[in-house]
Amino acid sequence: MKAYGKFVLISPAEGKDTTESGIYLPNGVGDQKNHGTIVSVGPDCQIDGIKLNGPRLKVGDHVIHGQAIKFPHDGKDYLIVKEEDILVIL
């Protein structure tokens, strides 16, 4: 599975079930909901309309992202994120 264009494919991090103090968080909505690891980077990532020799992001980068499209594939959830919606590389 490969990202296309200016998109990045992310494997989302698992959310925590409880806080450090033991409070239960339903559906794993802990602090990991916008974190994930990059699985694939599209070939058309750019800076200010200038095409780069290679993408700034790479497979294996752990990132915090903004808006994403969630979809299942082979029993696992993935996220499609625009390259510009990557907020932080951790």
Short mmCIF file of C-alpha atoms in Angstrom, two decimals:
data_model
loop_
_atom_site.label_atom_id
_atom_site.label_comp_id
_atom_site.label_asym_id
_atom_site.label_seq_id
_atom_site.Cartn_x
_atom_site.Cartn_y
_atom_site.Cartn_z
CA MET A 1 0.00 0.00 0.00
CA LYS A 2 1.50 3.37 -1.06
CA ALA A 3 0.50 6.98 -0.49
CA TYR A 4 -0.20 8.96 -3.65
CA GLY A 5 0.39 12.60 -4.55
CA LYS A 6 0.78 14.94 -1.58
CA PHE A 7 -0.59 12.48 0.97
CA VAL A 8 0.92 10.48 3.81
CA LEU A 9 -0.31 7.10 5.07
CA ILE A 10 -0.17 6.76 8.86
CA SER A 11 -0.62 3.88 11.27
CA PRO A 12 -2.35 5.50 14.27
CA ALA A 13 -0.93 5.11 17.77
CA GLU A 14 -3.01 3.20 20.27
CA GLY A 15 -4.87 5.46 22.70
CA LYS A 16 -4.48 4.87 26.41
CA ASP A 17 -7.33 3.22 28.29
CA THR A 18 -6.61 5.00 31.57
CA THR A 19 -4.92 8.18 32.76
CA GLU A 20 -1.84 8.03 34.99
CA SER A 21 -4.12 8.48 38.00
CA GLY A 22 -6.30 5.50 36.91
CA ILE A 23 -9.33 7.27 35.43
CA TYR A 24 -10.89 5.14 32.64
CA LEU A 25 -10.98 6.71 29.15
CA PRO A 26 -13.62 5.13 26.87
CA ASN A 27 -12.61 3.88 23.40
CA GLY A 28 -8.92 4.68 23.90
CA VAL A 29 -9.43 8.41 23.39
CA GLY A 30 -6.34 9.28 25.41
CA ASP A 31 -3.55 11.60 24.38
CA GLN A 32 -2.53 9.45 21.37
CA LYS A 33 -5.52 10.19 19.10
CA ASN A 34 -3.53 12.48 16.75
CA HIS A 35 -0.25 10.55 16.93
CA GLY A 36 0.97 7.93 14.55
CA THR A 37 3.81 6.40 12.59
CA ILE A 38 4.27 7.07 8.88
CA VAL A 39 3.83 3.96 6.72
CA SER A 40 4.13 5.61 3.28
CA VAL A 41 4.86 9.09 1.86
CA GLY A 42 3.45 10.30 -1.47
CA PRO A 43 5.95 11.33 -4.17
CA ASP A 44 4.64 14.88 -4.68
CA CYS A 45 5.46 16.58 -1.35
CA GLN A 46 6.47 20.21 -1.95
CA ILE A 47 7.61 23.33 -0.11
CA ASP A 48 5.90 26.54 -1.31
CA GLY A 49 5.19 25.03 -4.74
CA ILE A 50 8.82 23.96 -5.28
CA LYS A 51 9.18 20.22 -5.81
CA LEU A 52 11.82 18.67 -3.58
CA ASN A 53 14.39 16.05 -4.54
CA GLY A 54 12.82 13.83 -1.89
CA PRO A 55 10.10 14.08 0.73
CA ARG A 56 10.80 15.79 4.05
CA LEU A 57 8.93 13.02 5.82
CA LYS A 58 10.09 9.44 5.82
CA VAL A 59 8.65 6.04 6.67
CA GLY A 60 8.98 5.37 10.38
CA ASP A 61 8.68 9.02 11.50
CA HIS A 62 6.42 9.41 14.53
CA VAL A 63 4.19 12.44 13.92
CA ILE A 64 1.35 14.52 15.31
CA HIS A 65 -1.19 15.33 12.61
CA GLY A 66 -4.32 17.37 12.05
CA GLN A 67 -7.31 16.31 9.98
CA ALA A 68 -7.25 12.73 8.66
CA ILE A 69 -9.39 10.21 6.80
CA LYS A 70 -9.65 6.88 8.63
CA PHE A 71 -10.01 3.60 6.74
CA PRO A 72 -9.58 -0.10 7.55
CA HIS A 73 -7.31 -2.40 5.54
CA ASP A 74 -6.57 -6.08 6.32
CA GLY A 75 -8.09 -5.78 9.79
CA LYS A 76 -6.06 -2.70 10.80
CA ASP A 77 -6.99 1.00 10.79
CA TYR A 78 -4.92 3.52 8.82
CA LEU A 79 -5.11 7.27 8.31
CA ILE A 80 -4.65 9.32 5.13
CA VAL A 81 -3.30 12.78 5.91
CA LYS A 82 -2.32 15.66 3.63
CA GLU A 83 1.41 16.32 3.92
CA GLU A 84 0.63 19.89 4.97
CA ASP A 85 -1.49 18.59 7.90
CA ILE A 86 1.55 17.02 9.58
CA LEU A 87 2.07 19.34 12.55
CA VAL A 88 5.11 17.87 14.34
CA ILE A 89 7.71 15.21 13.75
CA LEU A 90 8.61 13.67 17.11
#
